[in-house]
Amino acid sequence: MMQIHGRRVHRWIAAATLLAAASAAAQQQPRQGKLLVFVVVDQLRYQDLLSLRDELGAQGFAGLGQPVPVRYETALTHTAPGHATLATGAWPEVHGVVANRFMEGERPREAVEDPACPAWGGKRGVSCAALRAPTFADALKLATLGRARVLSVGIKDRGALLLAGRSADLALFYDVETGELTSTTCLAPGPPDWLSALRRAHPVSEWKDWTWTLSRPEAVYARVAEERSEIRDLYGIGPSFPHRVGQGDVSPRLFRALRAAPPSTTIVLRAARAGVEAMQLGARGRNDLLLLALGGVDYVGHSTGTASRERMDLLLRMHDELGAFLRDLRGRVGDGLSVLLTADHGGTPIPPTAARVGVGALHVAGAPLVDPVQKALDRVFGAHPGWVVMGDGVLALRRFPGVDAGRAAEVAAEALRGVPGVWKAVTQAGVAEAGPLVRHAWFPGRSGDVLFVPAPLASLGGSGPDEAWVIHGSPWTDDALVPLLAQAPGFRLKRGEDLSAVQVAPSAALLLGVAPPAAALAPPALVPAQ
């Protein structure tokens, strides 16, 4: 224990030295505004940037250079816990967001649901109140006594809100019922004037006839993507290119389709550009923060798989559009601009993709997971309808009179261990002995009765052909290894050593000139440039 404590002290001394060096360098120059742009690309795999290296060019994805790999050392890799880990520098065992949906006592809940914080227009309440640790955005607000400005924009509510933390000036996310960016009344009572002006300038109807075509010559996709996608046409855009995303309608069908297509990037970056201008981010002699949660890759990946033409084209278009956005910002902020880009999780190849190269992969739908649990519990305790309350990595059981909850959990775990594709199934009693991957993912009261983990190249969940492929959620390299890119005057990424996702928040804090958030105990992934 003393050795572990000593290593932590050494790491903190090194991190403090970096922060002091950055502060000293800043004091030698006239104070100018600075802006950190922190980008999370939902479902961006480390392998994606390796596969696209020739197409991205020497300057790398969005002009941010070459990536280093960063690993999520936790059993369940999903959007909500991934964004929460990046923002807080802690694992779910500390920040509490264990999955996109988890248990609150005996009731399932969405990670960002919060009836106390209605969205604009009186819609479903959302917030980041589920977080049990502050974000680096919160650390910036605390250190500057609220003077720094923080804007978060994302397609998904859980992406925008969990990155922002409780203290952001504004967190915007996409409303699939209206096709517009919205927010929660706990951050702002309604749309600011600049957002209302943006809505008038770019009404959602501009996409009603938009068709998605490939942005590169066919030869490019022949090198980096599958010839034929196993597309699950969840959004009514057709099974192959060209995709008619707009079909003359202005409806929730169109809005859902836009989330899974290149306009999802455009919508976020337009709002970010308008917000930077209106809020004068980086232009007031202070350090400000812009958070971007780009979700389109995840939506299209769930529909088409990791190696589809659709997914690769969306990434290439994002490379173009984000690169142009950052160049414009650099012209505005100059050397005061820093950028960090990473991902909340990756994705496992779908079975047809793996089969084409002779590799076995497995997708186990929801029913084959739940049915053995139901049968095993009925056999031990007698017939009871509806044992399973939820089962997406987190398995929760309904309580019945006379049934010992701990014993029921053990029976359910044993049943899950017999399902092909399940690597581990652990109850709370076994968490301590299950190793760090499981321990990092478990939060008492939210992790249900059993945490179950896919085997390598296995996907667990979903119930039928009309649902998305389930292509992430495991601790293995496909899902857990993501890229980290940085462009920051005076700093560079560490290379040649293992980096962890909990090192990203301390890196962001370093670039903002503040101490890391309270639960971020790892050192930054940055070192001074030589």
Coordinates of C-alpha atoms in Angstrom, one line a residue:
M1 CA 0.0 0.0 0.0
M2 CA 2.9 2.4 0.8
Q3 CA 4.4 1.7 -2.6
I4 CA 1.2 2.4 -4.3
H5 CA 0.7 5.6 -2.4
G6 CA 4.3 6.6 -3.2
R7 CA 3.7 6.1 -6.9
R8 CA 0.6 8.3 -6.7
V9 CA 2.5 11.1 -4.9
H10 CA 5.2 10.9 -7.5
R11 CA 2.7 11.2 -10.3
W12 CA 1.0 14.1 -8.7
I13 CA 4.3 15.9 -8.2
A14 CA 5.1 15.4 -11.9
A15 CA 1.7 16.7 -12.9
A16 CA 2.0 19.7 -10.6
T17 CA 5.4 20.4 -12.1
L18 CA 3.8 20.4 -15.6
L19 CA 1.1 22.7 -14.4
A20 CA 3.6 25.1 -12.8
A21 CA 5.7 25.1 -16.0
A22 CA 2.6 26.0 -18.0
S23 CA 1.6 28.8 -15.6
A24 CA 5.1 30.2 -15.6
A25 CA 5.2 30.2 -19.4
A26 CA 1.9 32.0 -19.5
Q27 CA 3.0 34.7 -17.1
Q28 CA 5.9 35.6 -19.3
Q29 CA 3.5 36.7 -22.1
P30 CA 0.6 39.2 -22.3
R31 CA -2.6 37.6 -21.1
Q32 CA -4.6 36.4 -24.1
G33 CA -7.8 34.4 -24.4
K34 CA -7.4 30.6 -24.6
L35 CA -9.8 28.0 -25.8
L36 CA -9.8 24.3 -25.3
V37 CA -11.9 22.3 -27.8
F38 CA -12.6 18.8 -26.5
V39 CA -14.1 16.4 -29.0
V40 CA -15.6 13.0 -28.4
V41 CA -16.4 11.0 -31.5
D42 CA -18.8 8.3 -30.4
Q43 CA -17.6 4.8 -31.5
L44 CA -14.4 5.9 -33.0
R45 CA -12.0 3.0 -32.9
Y46 CA -8.2 3.2 -32.8
Q47 CA -8.2 0.8 -35.7
D48 CA -10.4 3.3 -37.7
L49 CA -7.6 5.8 -37.9
L50 CA -5.1 3.2 -38.8
S51 CA -7.3 1.9 -41.6
L52 CA -7.9 5.4 -42.9
R53 CA -4.3 6.7 -42.5
D54 CA -3.6 7.0 -46.2
E55 CA -6.9 8.9 -46.8
L56 CA -6.4 11.2 -43.9
G57 CA -2.9 12.3 -45.0
A58 CA 0.2 13.4 -43.1
Q59 CA -1.7 15.8 -40.9
G60 CA -4.0 13.1 -39.6
F61 CA -7.7 13.1 -38.6
A62 CA -9.1 16.7 -38.8
G63 CA -5.5 17.9 -39.0
L64 CA -4.7 16.8 -35.4
G65 CA -1.7 14.6 -36.1
Q66 CA -1.2 10.9 -35.3
P67 CA -3.1 9.2 -32.6
V68 CA -1.9 7.3 -29.5
P69 CA -4.0 4.4 -28.2
V70 CA -5.9 4.9 -25.0
R71 CA -7.7 2.0 -23.2
Y72 CA -10.9 1.7 -21.1
E73 CA -9.9 -0.6 -18.3
T74 CA -13.5 -1.4 -17.4
A75 CA -15.9 -4.2 -18.2
L76 CA -18.8 -2.3 -19.9
T77 CA -18.0 0.2 -22.6
H78 CA -21.0 2.3 -23.5
T79 CA -21.7 5.9 -24.4
A80 CA -22.8 7.2 -21.0
P81 CA -20.0 5.6 -18.9
G82 CA -17.4 6.5 -21.5
H83 CA -18.3 10.2 -21.6
A84 CA -18.5 10.2 -17.8
T85 CA -15.0 8.6 -17.5
L86 CA -13.5 11.1 -19.9
A87 CA -15.1 14.0 -18.1
T88 CA -14.3 13.0 -14.5
G89 CA -11.0 11.1 -14.9
A90 CA -12.6 8.3 -12.8
W91 CA -14.0 4.8 -13.5
P92 CA -17.8 4.1 -13.0
E93 CA -17.0 2.6 -9.5
V94 CA -16.5 6.3 -8.5
H95 CA -18.5 8.4 -10.9
G96 CA -21.5 6.1 -10.7
V97 CA -22.6 6.0 -14.4
V98 CA -22.2 2.3 -15.0
A99 CA -24.2 2.0 -18.3
N100 CA -26.6 3.9 -20.6
R101 CA -29.4 2.4 -18.5
F102 CA -28.9 1.2 -14.9
M103 CA -30.8 0.6 -11.8
E104 CA -31.8 3.1 -9.2
G105 CA -32.8 1.0 -6.3
E106 CA -35.4 -1.4 -7.9
R107 CA -36.2 0.8 -10.8
P108 CA -34.4 1.0 -14.2
R109 CA -33.5 4.5 -15.3
E110 CA -31.7 6.3 -18.2
A111 CA -28.3 7.7 -17.3
V112 CA -29.4 11.3 -17.8
E113 CA -33.1 11.2 -16.8
D114 CA -34.0 13.8 -14.2
P115 CA -37.7 14.9 -13.8
A116 CA -36.4 17.9 -11.8
C117 CA -34.8 19.4 -15.0
P118 CA -37.4 19.5 -17.8
A119 CA -36.0 20.0 -21.3
W120 CA -37.1 23.2 -23.1
G121 CA -40.8 23.0 -24.1
G122 CA -41.7 21.0 -21.0
K123 CA -40.3 17.7 -22.4
R124 CA -38.6 14.8 -20.6
G125 CA -36.3 16.0 -17.9
V126 CA -32.6 15.4 -18.3
S127 CA -29.4 16.4 -16.5
C128 CA -26.0 15.0 -15.4
A129 CA -27.2 14.6 -11.8
A130 CA -26.3 10.9 -11.9
L131 CA -22.6 11.8 -11.8
R132 CA -21.1 11.3 -8.4
A133 CA -17.8 13.1 -9.3
P134 CA -17.1 16.5 -10.9
T135 CA -16.0 17.0 -14.5
F136 CA -13.0 18.9 -15.7
A137 CA -15.5 21.5 -16.9
D138 CA -16.7 21.8 -13.2
A139 CA -13.0 22.1 -12.1
L140 CA -12.5 25.0 -14.6
K141 CA -15.6 26.7 -13.2
L142 CA -14.5 26.2 -9.6
A143 CA -11.0 27.5 -10.3
T144 CA -12.2 30.6 -12.0
L145 CA -15.1 31.3 -9.7
G146 CA -17.5 30.9 -12.6
R147 CA -15.7 33.4 -14.9
A148 CA -14.7 30.8 -17.5
R149 CA -17.3 29.9 -20.0
V150 CA -18.3 26.4 -20.9
L151 CA -20.4 25.4 -23.9
S152 CA -21.2 21.7 -24.7
V153 CA -22.9 20.7 -28.0
G154 CA -23.7 17.1 -29.0
I155 CA -26.2 14.9 -30.9
K156 CA -26.9 12.7 -27.8
D157 CA -28.2 14.2 -24.6
R158 CA -26.0 11.9 -22.5
G159 CA -22.9 12.9 -24.5
A160 CA -23.4 16.7 -24.1
L161 CA -24.6 16.6 -20.5
L162 CA -22.1 14.2 -19.0
L163 CA -19.2 16.0 -20.6
A164 CA -20.5 19.4 -19.4
G165 CA -21.1 18.6 -15.7
R166 CA -23.3 20.6 -13.5
S167 CA -21.8 24.0 -13.9
A168 CA -21.7 24.5 -17.7
D169 CA -23.2 27.7 -19.1
L170 CA -25.1 25.7 -21.7
A171 CA -25.3 22.0 -23.0
L172 CA -27.2 21.5 -26.2
F173 CA -28.4 18.2 -27.6
Y174 CA -30.6 17.0 -30.5
D175 CA -34.3 16.5 -30.1
V176 CA -35.5 13.8 -32.5
E177 CA -39.1 15.0 -32.1
T178 CA -38.4 18.5 -33.5
G179 CA -35.1 18.1 -35.4
E180 CA -33.6 21.0 -33.4
L181 CA -31.0 21.4 -30.7
T182 CA -32.4 21.8 -27.2
S183 CA -31.3 21.9 -23.6
T184 CA -32.5 21.6 -20.0
T185 CA -34.1 24.3 -17.9
C186 CA -31.6 23.6 -15.2
L187 CA -28.9 25.2 -17.3
A188 CA -30.9 27.8 -19.2
P189 CA -34.6 28.8 -19.2
G190 CA -34.8 28.7 -23.0
P191 CA -32.9 29.1 -26.2
P192 CA -30.4 32.0 -26.2
D193 CA -30.9 34.6 -29.0
W194 CA -28.0 33.3 -31.0
L195 CA -29.5 29.8 -31.1
S196 CA -32.9 31.1 -32.1
A197 CA -31.2 33.0 -34.9
L198 CA -29.3 29.9 -36.0
R199 CA -32.6 27.9 -36.1
R200 CA -34.1 30.6 -38.4
A201 CA -31.0 30.6 -40.7
H202 CA -30.9 26.8 -40.9
P203 CA -34.4 25.3 -40.4
V204 CA -34.5 21.5 -40.3
S205 CA -36.5 21.6 -43.5
E206 CA -33.3 22.3 -45.4
W207 CA -32.6 18.5 -45.2
K208 CA -36.0 17.3 -46.4
D209 CA -34.6 16.4 -49.9
W210 CA -31.0 15.6 -49.0
T211 CA -29.4 12.5 -50.5
W212 CA -26.3 10.9 -49.0
T213 CA -23.8 10.0 -51.7
L214 CA -20.1 8.9 -51.3
S215 CA -17.7 11.8 -50.9
R216 CA -14.7 9.9 -52.3
P217 CA -14.0 7.9 -55.4
E218 CA -15.1 4.3 -55.3
A219 CA -11.5 3.1 -55.3
V220 CA -11.1 4.6 -51.8
Y221 CA -13.9 2.5 -50.3
A222 CA -12.7 -0.6 -52.1
R223 CA -9.5 -0.2 -49.9
V224 CA -11.1 0.7 -46.6
A225 CA -14.6 -0.7 -46.4
E226 CA -16.7 -3.8 -47.2
E227 CA -18.1 -4.1 -50.7
R228 CA -21.5 -4.8 -49.3
S229 CA -23.0 -3.7 -46.0
E230 CA -25.1 -5.9 -43.8
I231 CA -27.3 -2.8 -43.2
R232 CA -30.2 -2.9 -40.9
D233 CA -32.2 0.0 -42.4
L234 CA -33.5 1.4 -39.1
Y235 CA -34.1 4.9 -40.6
G236 CA -35.8 4.2 -43.9
I237 CA -32.9 5.5 -46.0
G238 CA -32.5 2.4 -48.2
P239 CA -30.0 -0.5 -48.1
S240 CA -27.3 1.0 -50.3
F241 CA -25.9 4.2 -51.7
P242 CA -27.3 6.7 -52.7
H243 CA -29.3 6.9 -49.4
R244 CA -32.4 9.1 -49.6
V245 CA -32.1 10.6 -46.1
G246 CA -34.6 13.3 -47.1
Q247 CA -37.8 12.0 -48.7
G248 CA -39.7 15.3 -48.8
D249 CA -40.9 14.9 -45.2
V250 CA -40.1 17.0 -42.2
S251 CA -40.9 14.4 -39.5
P252 CA -39.3 12.4 -36.7
R253 CA -38.4 9.8 -39.3
L254 CA -36.2 12.4 -41.0
F255 CA -34.8 13.6 -37.7
R256 CA -33.8 10.1 -36.6
A257 CA -32.2 9.5 -40.0
L258 CA -30.2 12.7 -39.8
R259 CA -28.6 11.5 -36.5
A260 CA -27.1 8.5 -38.4
A261 CA -25.8 10.5 -41.4
P262 CA -23.3 13.2 -42.1
P263 CA -25.6 16.1 -41.3
S264 CA -25.3 15.1 -37.6
T265 CA -21.7 16.5 -37.7
T266 CA -22.9 19.7 -39.5
I267 CA -25.7 20.4 -37.0
V268 CA -23.2 20.2 -34.0
L269 CA -20.5 22.3 -35.7
R270 CA -22.9 25.0 -36.9
A271 CA -24.1 25.5 -33.3
A272 CA -20.6 25.4 -32.0
R273 CA -19.5 28.0 -34.4
A274 CA -22.4 30.3 -33.5
G275 CA -21.9 29.7 -29.8
V276 CA -18.2 30.5 -29.9
E277 CA -19.0 33.8 -31.6
A278 CA -21.9 34.8 -29.4
M279 CA -20.2 33.7 -26.1
Q280 CA -16.8 35.1 -27.2
L281 CA -15.1 31.9 -26.2
G282 CA -11.3 32.3 -26.0
A283 CA -11.6 36.1 -26.7
R284 CA -11.9 37.6 -23.3
G285 CA -8.5 37.1 -21.8
R286 CA -9.6 33.9 -20.0
N287 CA -9.5 30.2 -20.6
D288 CA -12.8 28.9 -22.0
L289 CA -14.0 25.4 -22.9
L290 CA -15.9 24.1 -25.9
L291 CA -17.1 20.4 -25.7
L292 CA -18.3 18.6 -28.8
A293 CA -20.0 15.2 -28.7
L294 CA -20.2 13.9 -32.3
G295 CA -22.6 10.9 -32.3
G296 CA -23.3 10.1 -36.0
V297 CA -20.6 7.3 -36.2
D298 CA -22.2 5.4 -33.4
Y299 CA -25.7 5.6 -34.9
V300 CA -24.6 4.5 -38.4
G301 CA -22.2 1.9 -36.9
H302 CA -25.1 0.2 -35.0
S303 CA -27.1 0.1 -38.3
T304 CA -24.3 -1.1 -40.7
G305 CA -21.4 -2.5 -38.7
T306 CA -17.8 -1.2 -38.2
A307 CA -16.5 -1.8 -41.8
S308 CA -19.4 -0.4 -43.9
R309 CA -19.1 2.2 -46.6
E310 CA -21.6 4.3 -44.7
R311 CA -19.5 4.4 -41.6
M312 CA -16.2 5.1 -43.4
D313 CA -17.8 7.8 -45.5
L314 CA -19.2 9.5 -42.4
L315 CA -15.8 9.5 -40.8
L316 CA -14.1 10.9 -43.9
R317 CA -16.7 13.7 -44.1
M318 CA -16.3 14.4 -40.4
H319 CA -12.5 14.6 -41.0
D320 CA -13.1 17.3 -43.7
E321 CA -15.7 19.3 -41.8
L322 CA -14.1 19.2 -38.3
G323 CA -10.8 20.1 -39.9
A324 CA -12.3 23.1 -41.5
F325 CA -14.0 24.1 -38.3
L326 CA -10.7 23.9 -36.3
R327 CA -8.8 25.9 -39.0
D328 CA -11.4 28.7 -38.7
L329 CA -11.1 28.6 -34.9
R330 CA -7.3 28.8 -35.1
G331 CA -7.6 31.9 -37.3
R332 CA -9.7 33.4 -34.5
V333 CA -7.8 32.3 -31.4
G334 CA -4.3 31.7 -32.8
D335 CA -1.9 30.0 -30.4
G336 CA -4.5 30.2 -27.7
L337 CA -6.3 27.2 -29.3
S338 CA -5.8 23.7 -28.0
V339 CA -7.6 20.6 -29.1
L340 CA -8.1 17.1 -27.6
L341 CA -10.0 14.4 -29.5
T342 CA -10.9 10.9 -28.4
A343 CA -13.8 8.5 -28.2
D344 CA -16.2 7.0 -25.6
H345 CA -15.8 3.4 -26.9
G346 CA -15.0 1.5 -30.0
G347 CA -17.0 -1.3 -31.7
T348 CA -16.8 -5.1 -32.3
P349 CA -16.9 -6.4 -35.9
I350 CA -20.3 -7.9 -36.6
P351 CA -20.5 -11.6 -37.4
P352 CA -20.8 -11.3 -41.2
T353 CA -17.7 -9.1 -41.3
A354 CA -15.7 -11.5 -39.3
A355 CA -16.9 -14.5 -41.3
R356 CA -15.7 -13.0 -44.6
V357 CA -12.1 -13.4 -43.3
G358 CA -12.7 -16.7 -41.6
V359 CA -12.9 -15.4 -38.1
G360 CA -15.6 -16.4 -35.7
A361 CA -17.8 -13.7 -34.1
L362 CA -21.0 -14.1 -32.2
H363 CA -24.1 -12.0 -31.6
V364 CA -26.4 -13.2 -28.8
A365 CA -29.8 -11.5 -28.8
G366 CA -31.6 -10.6 -25.7
A367 CA -34.0 -13.6 -25.5
P368 CA -31.2 -16.2 -25.4
L369 CA -29.7 -14.3 -22.5
V370 CA -32.9 -13.8 -20.5
D371 CA -34.6 -17.2 -21.1
P372 CA -32.0 -19.3 -19.4
V373 CA -32.1 -17.0 -16.4
Q374 CA -35.9 -17.2 -16.2
K375 CA -35.9 -21.0 -16.4
A376 CA -33.1 -21.4 -13.8
L377 CA -34.9 -19.2 -11.3
D378 CA -38.2 -20.9 -11.9
R379 CA -36.5 -24.3 -11.3
V380 CA -35.0 -23.2 -8.0
F381 CA -37.7 -20.9 -6.6
G382 CA -40.9 -22.0 -8.4
A383 CA -42.6 -20.3 -11.3
H384 CA -42.6 -16.5 -11.1
P385 CA -43.4 -14.4 -14.2
G386 CA -41.0 -11.7 -15.2
W387 CA -37.8 -12.3 -13.2
V388 CA -35.7 -10.0 -15.3
V389 CA -36.3 -6.3 -15.0
M390 CA -33.4 -5.3 -17.3
G391 CA -30.5 -7.1 -18.9
D392 CA -28.0 -5.0 -20.9
G393 CA -24.7 -5.7 -19.2
V394 CA -26.5 -4.9 -16.0
L395 CA -28.9 -7.7 -15.1
A396 CA -31.6 -6.8 -12.5
L397 CA -34.1 -9.1 -11.0
R398 CA -37.6 -8.4 -9.7
R399 CA -38.0 -9.0 -6.0
F400 CA -40.6 -11.7 -4.9
P401 CA -41.8 -12.4 -1.4
G402 CA -39.9 -15.4 0.2
V403 CA -37.1 -15.3 -2.4
D404 CA -33.6 -14.5 -1.1
A405 CA -32.2 -11.9 -3.4
G406 CA -28.6 -12.9 -2.9
R407 CA -29.3 -16.6 -3.7
A408 CA -31.4 -15.5 -6.8
A409 CA -28.5 -13.4 -8.1
E410 CA -26.1 -16.4 -7.8
V411 CA -28.6 -18.6 -9.7
A412 CA -29.0 -16.0 -12.4
A413 CA -25.2 -15.5 -12.7
E414 CA -24.6 -19.3 -13.0
A415 CA -27.3 -19.5 -15.8
L416 CA -25.6 -16.6 -17.7
R417 CA -22.2 -18.3 -17.4
G418 CA -23.6 -21.1 -19.5
V419 CA -24.6 -18.9 -22.4
P420 CA -22.2 -18.9 -25.3
G421 CA -20.6 -15.4 -25.7
V422 CA -20.7 -14.6 -22.0
W423 CA -17.2 -14.3 -20.5
K424 CA -18.0 -13.5 -16.9
A425 CA -21.2 -13.0 -14.8
V426 CA -20.5 -11.6 -11.4
T427 CA -22.7 -10.8 -8.4
Q428 CA -21.9 -8.1 -5.9
A429 CA -20.4 -10.8 -3.6
G430 CA -17.9 -11.7 -6.2
V431 CA -16.8 -8.2 -7.4
A432 CA -13.7 -7.9 -5.2
E433 CA -12.2 -11.2 -6.5
A434 CA -13.3 -10.6 -10.2
G435 CA -10.4 -8.3 -11.1
P436 CA -10.1 -4.6 -11.9
L437 CA -12.1 -4.7 -15.1
V438 CA -15.2 -5.7 -13.2
R439 CA -14.4 -3.7 -10.1
H440 CA -14.0 -0.5 -12.1
A441 CA -17.5 -1.1 -13.6
W442 CA -19.5 -1.8 -10.5
F443 CA -21.4 0.8 -8.5
P444 CA -23.6 -0.6 -5.6
G445 CA -27.2 0.1 -6.1
R446 CA -26.9 0.8 -9.8
S447 CA -25.2 -2.4 -11.1
G448 CA -28.3 -4.5 -10.5
D449 CA -27.8 -8.1 -9.3
V450 CA -25.4 -9.5 -11.9
L451 CA -22.8 -7.8 -14.2
F452 CA -22.2 -9.9 -17.3
V453 CA -19.4 -9.3 -19.8
P454 CA -19.1 -10.5 -23.4
A455 CA -16.3 -12.8 -24.5
P456 CA -13.9 -11.5 -27.2
L457 CA -15.7 -10.9 -30.6
A458 CA -19.1 -11.4 -28.9
S459 CA -21.9 -8.9 -28.8
L460 CA -24.7 -9.3 -26.3
G461 CA -28.2 -7.9 -26.5
G462 CA -31.0 -6.8 -28.9
S463 CA -34.0 -9.0 -29.7
G464 CA -34.6 -9.2 -33.4
P465 CA -33.9 -8.2 -37.0
D466 CA -35.4 -4.8 -36.6
E467 CA -33.1 -3.7 -33.9
A468 CA -29.5 -2.4 -34.2
W469 CA -26.5 -4.7 -34.2
V470 CA -25.0 -4.6 -30.7
I471 CA -21.4 -4.0 -31.4
H472 CA -19.8 -2.6 -28.2
G473 CA -19.9 -3.1 -24.5
S474 CA -16.9 -5.3 -23.7
P475 CA -13.4 -4.7 -22.2
W476 CA -11.6 -6.1 -25.3
T477 CA -9.5 -4.2 -27.8
D478 CA -12.2 -3.7 -30.4
D479 CA -14.4 -1.9 -27.9
A480 CA -12.0 -0.6 -25.3
L481 CA -9.0 0.8 -27.4
V482 CA -9.7 4.3 -28.8
P483 CA -7.5 7.0 -30.2
L484 CA -6.3 10.2 -28.4
L485 CA -5.2 13.1 -30.5
A486 CA -3.9 16.4 -29.3
Q487 CA -2.8 19.7 -30.7
A488 CA -1.6 22.0 -27.9
P489 CA 1.1 24.6 -28.0
G490 CA 3.9 23.6 -25.7
F491 CA 2.7 20.0 -25.2
R492 CA 2.7 16.6 -26.9
L493 CA 1.2 13.3 -26.2
K494 CA 3.2 10.6 -24.4
R495 CA 4.2 7.8 -26.7
G496 CA 5.6 4.4 -26.1
E497 CA 3.7 3.7 -22.9
D498 CA 0.2 2.4 -22.0
L499 CA -2.3 5.2 -21.6
S500 CA -5.7 4.9 -19.9
A501 CA -9.0 6.7 -20.5
V502 CA -8.7 8.2 -16.9
Q503 CA -5.7 10.2 -18.1
V504 CA -7.7 12.3 -20.5
A505 CA -9.5 14.6 -17.9
P506 CA -6.1 15.5 -16.2
S507 CA -4.8 16.3 -19.7
A508 CA -7.7 18.6 -20.4
A509 CA -7.3 20.3 -17.0
L510 CA -3.6 20.8 -17.7
L511 CA -4.4 22.6 -20.9
L512 CA -7.0 24.8 -19.1
G513 CA -4.4 25.8 -16.5
V514 CA -6.3 24.3 -13.6
A515 CA -5.9 21.3 -11.2
P516 CA -7.6 18.1 -12.3
P517 CA -11.2 17.4 -11.1
A518 CA -11.5 15.9 -7.6
A519 CA -11.7 12.2 -8.6
A520 CA -9.0 12.3 -11.3
L521 CA -6.1 10.5 -9.7
A522 CA -4.1 9.5 -12.8
P523 CA -1.3 11.7 -14.4
P524 CA -1.9 13.6 -17.7
A525 CA -1.3 11.9 -21.0
L526 CA 0.7 15.0 -22.1
V527 CA 4.3 16.0 -21.6
P528 CA 6.1 19.3 -22.5
A529 CA 7.1 19.5 -26.1
Q530 CA 10.8 19.2 -26.7

